[in-house]
Amino acid sequence: MTRVALVSGGTRGIGAAIATALKAAGYKVAANYAGNDERAKAFEAETGIPVFKWDVSSYEACLEGIAKVEAALGPVDVLVNNAGITRDAMFHKMTPAQWSEVINTNLTGLFNMTHPVWSGMRDRGFGRVINISSINGQKGQMGQANYSAAKAGDIGFTKALAQEGAAKNVTVNVICPGYIGTEMVMAVPEKVMNERILPQIPVGRLGQPEEIARCVVFLAADEAGFITGSTISANGGQYFV
Ligand code: CAA
């Protein structure tokens, strides 16, 4: 049976690597994206993975978008909640908009994306929800009170929902990537990156998106049914929980 996977924020960065790896592993994959049409179309043309545009911070948009994905590919068996944004600022300079944009996308987005597929997974007796949190949700990060709060929330969400899904063979797990070489991380000021971040990574380099995708493929498998509520840290040894 070919399972259907939906990856939010799936056309760039870590999400693109996840969508591509799931396709290579035999899944029918759909990639959601919110903003960059040009990059999304290029991704679709390159990979053959259909792309669907909506904003995960809107519940109504998720209901509509997921309905379109399911009409095209079938019911979603594997949901990867990867979409995320940063609005970094020291807390004394952080605006209410910077706070709410990050909470609405990085935390409420998980409710909005998971709720529409949850009952179907329970009814069919199979589901995989894989949330992409962050090392900064585990350890906190200066300049990221908004992001760290949201990403810590993603871990709590995972642990609660894992308990609800367990009896129905619906697993819920969370991956906490460290600093991965994506556009999001490249936006960090060079001086901060070189002097404050890289020296803290024992493997001595940024991670690669494919190294996170590998964890997702592992958790998505039918054979991973005994793993639920787990947090996988993939951070080059930067932080041990
Ligand atoms: N780790 C350690 N120190 C940091 C730091 C970090 N990540 N970020 C900033 N600092 C330090 C700076 O070096 C600076 O110290 P000095 O005054 O001693 O030089 C001090 O904090 C203030 O920083 P700025 O002078 O840059 O202050 P600013 O107000 O102009 O900018 C900032 C603040 C927006 C937070 C900016 O420093 C910044 O973008 N920092 C990076 C924050 C960060 O790590 N974000 C992670 C993005 S990647 C991501 O989120 C993906 C993921 O999941 C891992």
mmCIF file of C-alpha atoms and ligand atoms in Angstrom:
data_model
loop_
_atom_site.group_PDB
_atom_site.id
_atom_site.type_symbol
_atom_site.label_atom_id
_atom_site.label_comp_id
_atom_site.label_asym_id
_atom_site.label_seq_id
_atom_site.Cartn_x
_atom_site.Cartn_y
_atom_site.Cartn_z
ATOM 1 C CA MET A 1 0.000 0.000 0.000
ATOM 2 C CA THR A 2 1.365 3.420 -0.951
ATOM 3 C CA ARG A 3 1.062 5.779 1.981
ATOM 4 C CA VAL A 4 0.368 9.480 1.600
ATOM 5 C CA ALA A 5 2.613 12.047 3.292
ATOM 6 C CA LEU A 6 2.051 15.779 3.674
ATOM 7 C CA VAL A 7 4.969 18.048 4.569
ATOM 8 C CA SER A 8 4.284 21.623 5.655
ATOM 9 C CA GLY A 9 6.884 24.153 4.548
ATOM 10 C CA GLY A 10 7.920 21.377 2.204
ATOM 11 C CA THR A 11 9.408 23.230 -0.748
ATOM 12 C CA ARG A 12 12.522 24.759 0.825
ATOM 13 C CA GLY A 13 15.164 24.007 3.439
ATOM 14 C CA ILE A 14 14.625 21.062 5.775
ATOM 15 C CA GLY A 15 11.075 20.541 4.469
ATOM 16 C CA ALA A 16 12.239 20.093 0.866
ATOM 17 C CA ALA A 17 14.759 17.474 1.985
ATOM 18 C CA ILE A 18 12.022 15.684 3.965
ATOM 19 C CA ALA A 19 9.564 15.689 1.048
ATOM 20 C CA THR A 20 12.243 14.410 -1.327
ATOM 21 C CA ALA A 21 13.389 11.664 1.049
ATOM 22 C CA LEU A 22 9.822 10.470 1.656
ATOM 23 C CA LYS A 23 9.220 10.303 -2.099
ATOM 24 C CA ALA A 24 12.437 8.313 -2.528
ATOM 25 C CA ALA A 25 11.197 5.955 0.217
ATOM 26 C CA GLY A 26 8.040 5.241 -1.807
ATOM 27 C CA TYR A 27 5.462 7.639 -0.321
ATOM 28 C CA LYS A 28 2.984 9.715 -2.324
ATOM 29 C CA VAL A 29 4.032 13.163 -1.134
ATOM 30 C CA ALA A 30 2.414 16.602 -1.107
ATOM 31 C CA ALA A 31 4.369 19.707 -0.134
ATOM 32 C CA ASN A 32 2.655 22.699 1.421
ATOM 33 C CA TYR A 33 4.166 26.173 1.215
ATOM 34 C CA ALA A 34 3.012 29.646 2.219
ATOM 35 C CA GLY A 35 4.846 32.317 0.277
ATOM 36 C CA ASN A 36 7.478 31.751 -2.361
ATOM 37 C CA ASP A 37 5.621 30.710 -5.556
ATOM 38 C CA GLU A 38 8.705 30.775 -7.736
ATOM 39 C CA ARG A 39 10.683 28.424 -5.519
ATOM 40 C CA ALA A 40 7.649 26.169 -5.053
ATOM 41 C CA LYS A 41 7.087 25.810 -8.798
ATOM 42 C CA ALA A 42 10.787 25.101 -9.341
ATOM 43 C CA PHE A 43 10.660 22.445 -6.585
ATOM 44 C CA GLU A 44 7.588 20.835 -8.165
ATOM 45 C CA ALA A 45 9.213 20.782 -11.602
ATOM 46 C CA GLU A 46 12.472 19.332 -10.225
ATOM 47 C CA THR A 47 10.998 16.647 -7.971
ATOM 48 C CA GLY A 48 7.552 15.876 -9.387
ATOM 49 C CA ILE A 49 6.130 16.480 -5.894
ATOM 50 C CA PRO A 50 2.863 18.469 -6.118
ATOM 51 C CA VAL A 51 2.825 21.723 -4.157
ATOM 52 C CA PHE A 52 -0.156 23.313 -2.381
ATOM 53 C CA LYS A 53 -0.203 26.886 -1.137
ATOM 54 C CA TRP A 54 -1.729 27.913 2.179
ATOM 55 C CA ASP A 55 -0.777 29.532 5.463
ATOM 56 C CA VAL A 56 -0.571 27.065 8.378
ATOM 57 C CA SER A 57 -1.368 29.850 10.851
ATOM 58 C CA SER A 58 -4.984 29.847 9.581
ATOM 59 C CA TYR A 59 -7.219 26.950 10.640
ATOM 60 C CA GLU A 60 -9.674 27.571 7.787
ATOM 61 C CA ALA A 61 -6.834 27.618 5.251
ATOM 62 C CA CYS A 62 -5.572 24.281 6.636
ATOM 63 C CA LEU A 63 -9.041 22.709 6.374
ATOM 64 C CA GLU A 64 -9.335 23.814 2.753
ATOM 65 C CA GLY A 65 -5.747 23.002 1.797
ATOM 66 C CA ILE A 66 -5.784 19.532 3.351
ATOM 67 C CA ALA A 67 -9.114 18.780 1.638
ATOM 68 C CA LYS A 68 -7.417 19.574 -1.703
ATOM 69 C CA VAL A 69 -4.422 17.371 -0.882
ATOM 70 C CA GLU A 70 -6.689 14.475 0.114
ATOM 71 C CA ALA A 71 -8.817 14.872 -3.030
ATOM 72 C CA ALA A 72 -5.658 14.666 -5.147
ATOM 73 C CA LEU A 73 -3.626 12.007 -3.309
ATOM 74 C CA GLY A 74 -5.913 10.276 -0.787
ATOM 75 C CA PRO A 75 -6.127 10.441 3.027
ATOM 76 C CA VAL A 76 -3.006 11.708 4.784
ATOM 77 C CA ASP A 77 -1.196 8.881 6.612
ATOM 78 C CA VAL A 78 1.954 10.802 7.519
ATOM 79 C CA LEU A 79 1.896 14.456 8.537
ATOM 80 C CA VAL A 80 5.173 16.315 8.943
ATOM 81 C CA ASN A 81 4.695 19.644 10.709
ATOM 82 C CA ASN A 82 7.815 21.395 9.492
ATOM 83 C CA ALA A 83 6.690 24.932 8.574
ATOM 84 C CA GLY A 84 8.333 27.519 10.761
ATOM 85 C CA ILE A 85 9.523 31.107 10.797
ATOM 86 C CA THR A 86 11.866 33.277 12.835
ATOM 87 C CA ARG A 87 11.407 36.867 13.940
ATOM 88 C CA ASP A 88 14.525 37.130 16.107
ATOM 89 C CA ALA A 89 14.959 40.131 18.407
ATOM 90 C CA MET A 90 16.217 40.704 21.930
ATOM 91 C CA PHE A 91 13.141 40.620 24.175
ATOM 92 C CA HIS A 92 13.346 44.309 25.088
ATOM 93 C CA LYS A 93 13.063 45.125 21.362
ATOM 94 C CA MET A 94 10.530 42.393 20.450
ATOM 95 C CA THR A 95 7.179 43.669 19.186
ATOM 96 C CA PRO A 96 3.812 42.013 19.873
ATOM 97 C CA ALA A 97 3.651 41.244 16.124
ATOM 98 C CA GLN A 98 6.998 39.413 16.226
ATOM 99 C CA TRP A 99 5.702 37.398 19.175
ATOM 100 C CA SER A 100 2.344 36.459 17.639
ATOM 101 C CA GLU A 101 3.569 35.692 14.123
ATOM 102 C CA VAL A 102 5.985 33.107 15.475
ATOM 103 C CA ILE A 103 3.510 31.586 17.960
ATOM 104 C CA ASN A 104 0.749 31.441 15.332
ATOM 105 C CA THR A 105 2.903 29.688 12.736
ATOM 106 C CA ASN A 106 5.290 27.565 14.820
ATOM 107 C CA LEU A 107 2.888 26.455 17.572
ATOM 108 C CA THR A 108 -0.733 27.078 16.583
ATOM 109 C CA GLY A 109 0.192 25.819 13.106
ATOM 110 C CA LEU A 110 0.571 22.350 14.641
ATOM 111 C CA PHE A 111 -2.995 22.438 15.953
ATOM 112 C CA ASN A 112 -4.279 23.779 12.628
ATOM 113 C CA MET A 113 -2.539 21.112 10.525
ATOM 114 C CA THR A 114 -3.004 18.119 12.817
ATOM 115 C CA HIS A 115 -6.638 18.601 13.842
ATOM 116 C CA PRO A 116 -8.075 18.113 10.312
ATOM 117 C CA VAL A 117 -6.208 14.790 9.771
ATOM 118 C CA TRP A 118 -6.405 13.400 13.319
ATOM 119 C CA SER A 119 -9.882 11.789 13.242
ATOM 120 C CA GLY A 120 -9.156 10.106 9.907
ATOM 121 C CA MET A 121 -5.922 8.620 11.259
ATOM 122 C CA ARG A 122 -7.759 7.324 14.349
ATOM 123 C CA ASP A 123 -10.584 5.848 12.268
ATOM 124 C CA ARG A 124 -8.184 4.083 9.867
ATOM 125 C CA GLY A 125 -6.024 2.801 12.729
ATOM 126 C CA PHE A 126 -2.804 4.212 11.321
ATOM 127 C CA GLY A 127 -1.084 7.567 11.452
ATOM 128 C CA ARG A 128 2.277 9.236 11.878
ATOM 129 C CA VAL A 129 2.565 12.825 13.071
ATOM 130 C CA ILE A 130 6.140 14.088 13.043
ATOM 131 C CA ASN A 131 6.775 17.549 14.425
ATOM 132 C CA ILE A 132 9.894 19.554 13.683
ATOM 133 C CA SER A 133 10.806 21.522 16.794
ATOM 134 C CA SER A 134 14.326 22.872 17.478
ATOM 135 C CA ILE A 135 17.299 22.697 19.799
ATOM 136 C CA ASN A 136 16.215 26.188 20.804
ATOM 137 C CA GLY A 137 12.927 24.828 22.140
ATOM 138 C CA GLN A 138 14.983 22.541 24.393
ATOM 139 C CA LYS A 139 17.697 24.875 25.647
ATOM 140 C CA GLY A 140 16.254 28.357 24.959
ATOM 141 C CA GLN A 141 18.110 30.911 22.844
ATOM 142 C CA MET A 142 18.785 34.579 23.399
ATOM 143 C CA GLY A 143 17.049 36.671 20.747
ATOM 144 C CA GLN A 144 14.362 33.984 20.398
ATOM 145 C CA ALA A 145 11.903 34.245 23.317
ATOM 146 C CA ASN A 146 9.082 33.845 20.774
ATOM 147 C CA TYR A 147 10.669 30.965 18.830
ATOM 148 C CA SER A 148 11.932 29.089 21.894
ATOM 149 C CA ALA A 149 8.483 29.336 23.511
ATOM 150 C CA ALA A 150 6.753 28.017 20.395
ATOM 151 C CA LYS A 151 9.258 25.218 19.835
ATOM 152 C CA ALA A 152 9.086 24.126 23.492
ATOM 153 C CA GLY A 153 5.310 24.104 23.054
ATOM 154 C CA ASP A 154 5.697 21.763 20.075
ATOM 155 C CA ILE A 155 7.405 19.255 22.368
ATOM 156 C CA GLY A 156 4.581 19.430 24.941
ATOM 157 C CA PHE A 157 1.991 19.084 22.175
ATOM 158 C CA THR A 158 3.788 15.960 20.937
ATOM 159 C CA LYS A 159 3.888 14.309 24.355
ATOM 160 C CA ALA A 160 0.206 14.960 25.055
ATOM 161 C CA LEU A 161 -1.035 13.844 21.654
ATOM 162 C CA ALA A 162 1.162 10.729 21.652
ATOM 163 C CA GLN A 163 -0.815 9.475 24.637
ATOM 164 C CA GLU A 164 -4.107 10.075 22.841
ATOM 165 C CA GLY A 165 -3.056 8.390 19.599
ATOM 166 C CA ALA A 166 -1.267 5.366 21.015
ATOM 167 C CA ALA A 167 -4.226 2.992 21.272
ATOM 168 C CA LYS A 168 -5.188 3.742 17.643
ATOM 169 C CA ASN A 169 -1.706 3.105 16.173
ATOM 170 C CA VAL A 170 -1.247 6.823 15.566
ATOM 171 C CA THR A 171 2.230 7.840 16.710
ATOM 172 C CA VAL A 172 3.358 11.381 17.419
ATOM 173 C CA ASN A 173 7.047 12.233 17.690
ATOM 174 C CA VAL A 174 9.201 15.326 17.594
ATOM 175 C CA ILE A 175 12.595 16.013 16.057
ATOM 176 C CA CYS A 176 14.773 18.805 17.423
ATOM 177 C CA PRO A 177 17.286 19.873 14.784
ATOM 178 C CA GLY A 178 20.282 21.908 15.802
ATOM 179 C CA TYR A 179 21.738 24.512 13.462
ATOM 180 C CA ILE A 180 21.207 23.208 9.905
ATOM 181 C CA GLY A 181 22.631 24.915 6.810
ATOM 182 C CA THR A 182 19.398 26.456 5.516
ATOM 183 C CA GLU A 183 18.416 30.006 4.556
ATOM 184 C CA MET A 184 16.876 30.455 8.028
ATOM 185 C CA VAL A 185 20.189 29.782 9.743
ATOM 186 C CA MET A 186 22.209 31.666 7.117
ATOM 187 C CA ALA A 187 20.179 34.764 8.085
ATOM 188 C CA VAL A 188 21.969 34.793 11.466
ATOM 189 C CA PRO A 189 24.566 37.616 11.472
ATOM 190 C CA GLU A 190 27.927 36.218 10.311
ATOM 191 C CA LYS A 191 29.772 37.405 13.418
ATOM 192 C CA VAL A 192 27.236 35.690 15.713
ATOM 193 C CA MET A 193 27.426 32.510 13.619
ATOM 194 C CA ASN A 194 31.221 32.348 13.603
ATOM 195 C CA GLU A 195 31.915 33.488 17.153
ATOM 196 C CA ARG A 196 28.899 32.290 19.145
ATOM 197 C CA ILE A 197 27.260 29.363 17.384
ATOM 198 C CA LEU A 198 29.768 27.296 15.376
ATOM 199 C CA PRO A 199 32.230 26.973 18.290
ATOM 200 C CA GLN A 200 29.414 25.373 20.342
ATOM 201 C CA ILE A 201 28.841 22.520 17.860
ATOM 202 C CA PRO A 202 31.184 19.640 18.741
ATOM 203 C CA VAL A 203 31.038 18.042 15.280
ATOM 204 C CA GLY A 204 32.419 21.351 13.993
ATOM 205 C CA ARG A 205 29.901 22.077 11.249
ATOM 206 C CA LEU A 206 26.290 22.901 10.539
ATOM 207 C CA GLY A 207 23.951 19.984 9.956
ATOM 208 C CA GLN A 208 22.528 19.113 6.549
ATOM 209 C CA PRO A 209 18.783 19.051 5.791
ATOM 210 C CA GLU A 210 19.164 15.408 4.657
ATOM 211 C CA GLU A 211 20.313 14.491 8.169
ATOM 212 C CA ILE A 212 16.923 15.585 9.512
ATOM 213 C CA ALA A 213 15.015 13.969 6.631
ATOM 214 C CA ARG A 214 16.626 10.649 7.588
ATOM 215 C CA CYS A 215 15.037 10.863 11.066
ATOM 216 C CA VAL A 216 11.623 11.560 9.514
ATOM 217 C CA VAL A 217 11.779 8.547 7.198
ATOM 218 C CA PHE A 218 12.697 6.394 10.212
ATOM 219 C CA LEU A 219 9.728 7.606 12.290
ATOM 220 C CA ALA A 220 7.248 7.462 9.392
ATOM 221 C CA ALA A 221 7.744 3.737 8.753
ATOM 222 C CA ASP A 222 5.057 1.179 9.580
ATOM 223 C CA GLU A 223 7.772 -0.591 11.600
ATOM 224 C CA ALA A 224 8.178 2.446 13.920
ATOM 225 C CA GLY A 225 4.868 1.832 15.683
ATOM 226 C CA PHE A 226 6.410 1.321 19.138
ATOM 227 C CA ILE A 227 8.096 4.744 19.062
ATOM 228 C CA THR A 228 5.732 7.469 20.202
ATOM 229 C CA GLY A 229 6.066 10.616 22.290
ATOM 230 C CA SER A 230 9.815 10.574 21.610
ATOM 231 C CA THR A 231 12.126 13.498 21.060
ATOM 232 C CA ILE A 232 14.998 12.897 18.635
ATOM 233 C CA SER A 233 17.797 15.451 18.975
ATOM 234 C CA ALA A 234 19.945 15.897 15.853
ATOM 235 C CA ASN A 235 22.283 18.726 16.730
ATOM 236 C CA GLY A 236 25.913 17.673 16.260
ATOM 237 C CA GLY A 237 26.382 17.209 20.001
ATOM 238 C CA GLN A 238 25.522 20.821 20.837
ATOM 239 C CA TYR A 239 22.987 19.984 23.541
ATOM 240 C CA PHE A 240 22.103 16.760 25.339
ATOM 241 C CA VAL A 241 18.721 16.403 26.991
HETATM 242 N N1 CAA B 1 24.374 32.916 20.780
HETATM 243 C C1 CAA B 1 25.179 33.625 21.600
HETATM 244 N N2 CAA B 1 25.235 34.961 21.620
HETATM 245 C C2 CAA B 1 24.438 35.634 20.765
HETATM 246 C C3 CAA B 1 23.564 34.983 19.885
HETATM 247 C C4 CAA B 1 23.570 33.567 19.896
HETATM 248 N N3 CAA B 1 22.789 32.837 19.066
HETATM 249 N N4 CAA B 1 22.903 35.916 19.172
HETATM 250 C C5 CAA B 1 23.342 37.097 19.593
HETATM 251 N N5 CAA B 1 24.279 36.937 20.523
HETATM 252 C C6 CAA B 1 25.020 38.001 21.210
HETATM 253 C C7 CAA B 1 25.797 38.855 20.209
HETATM 254 O O1 CAA B 1 27.052 38.261 19.886
HETATM 255 C C8 CAA B 1 25.968 40.155 20.993
HETATM 256 O O2 CAA B 1 26.993 40.026 21.941
HETATM 257 P P1 CAA B 1 28.138 41.131 22.035
HETATM 258 O O3 CAA B 1 27.416 42.407 22.345
HETATM 259 O O4 CAA B 1 29.001 40.612 23.144
HETATM 260 O O5 CAA B 1 28.790 41.115 20.679
HETATM 261 C C9 CAA B 1 24.640 40.244 21.764
HETATM 262 O O6 CAA B 1 24.087 38.912 21.788
HETATM 263 C C10 CAA B 1 23.632 41.149 21.115
HETATM 264 O O7 CAA B 1 23.528 40.784 19.743
HETATM 265 P P2 CAA B 1 23.472 41.878 18.585
HETATM 266 O O8 CAA B 1 24.547 42.934 18.764
HETATM 267 O O9 CAA B 1 23.428 41.151 17.277
HETATM 268 O O10 CAA B 1 22.070 42.611 18.924
HETATM 269 P P3 CAA B 1 20.919 42.987 17.958
HETATM 270 O O11 CAA B 1 19.822 43.556 18.806
HETATM 271 O O12 CAA B 1 21.434 43.784 16.806
HETATM 272 O O13 CAA B 1 20.424 41.596 17.316
HETATM 273 C C11 CAA B 1 19.640 39.365 17.359
HETATM 274 C C12 CAA B 1 19.980 40.601 18.184
HETATM 275 C C13 CAA B 1 18.477 39.680 16.390
HETATM 276 C C14 CAA B 1 19.154 38.312 18.357
HETATM 277 C C15 CAA B 1 20.828 38.893 16.508
HETATM 278 O O14 CAA B 1 22.022 38.867 17.313
HETATM 279 C C16 CAA B 1 20.625 37.504 15.985
HETATM 280 O O15 CAA B 1 19.953 37.332 14.974
HETATM 281 N N6 CAA B 1 21.202 36.507 16.661
HETATM 282 C C17 CAA B 1 21.019 35.105 16.310
HETATM 283 C C18 CAA B 1 19.950 34.499 17.189
HETATM 284 C C19 CAA B 1 19.856 33.039 16.844
HETATM 285 O O16 CAA B 1 20.688 32.235 17.238
HETATM 286 N N7 CAA B 1 18.806 32.650 16.086
HETATM 287 C C20 CAA B 1 18.687 31.309 15.611
HETATM 288 C C21 CAA B 1 18.212 31.397 14.193
HETATM 289 S S1 CAA B 1 18.292 29.820 13.387
HETATM 290 C C22 CAA B 1 16.967 28.979 13.942
HETATM 291 O O17 CAA B 1 16.134 29.462 14.653
HETATM 292 C C23 CAA B 1 16.862 27.554 13.495
HETATM 293 C C24 CAA B 1 16.926 26.666 14.663
HETATM 294 O O18 CAA B 1 15.915 26.102 15.024
HETATM 295 C C25 CAA B 1 18.214 26.365 15.298
#
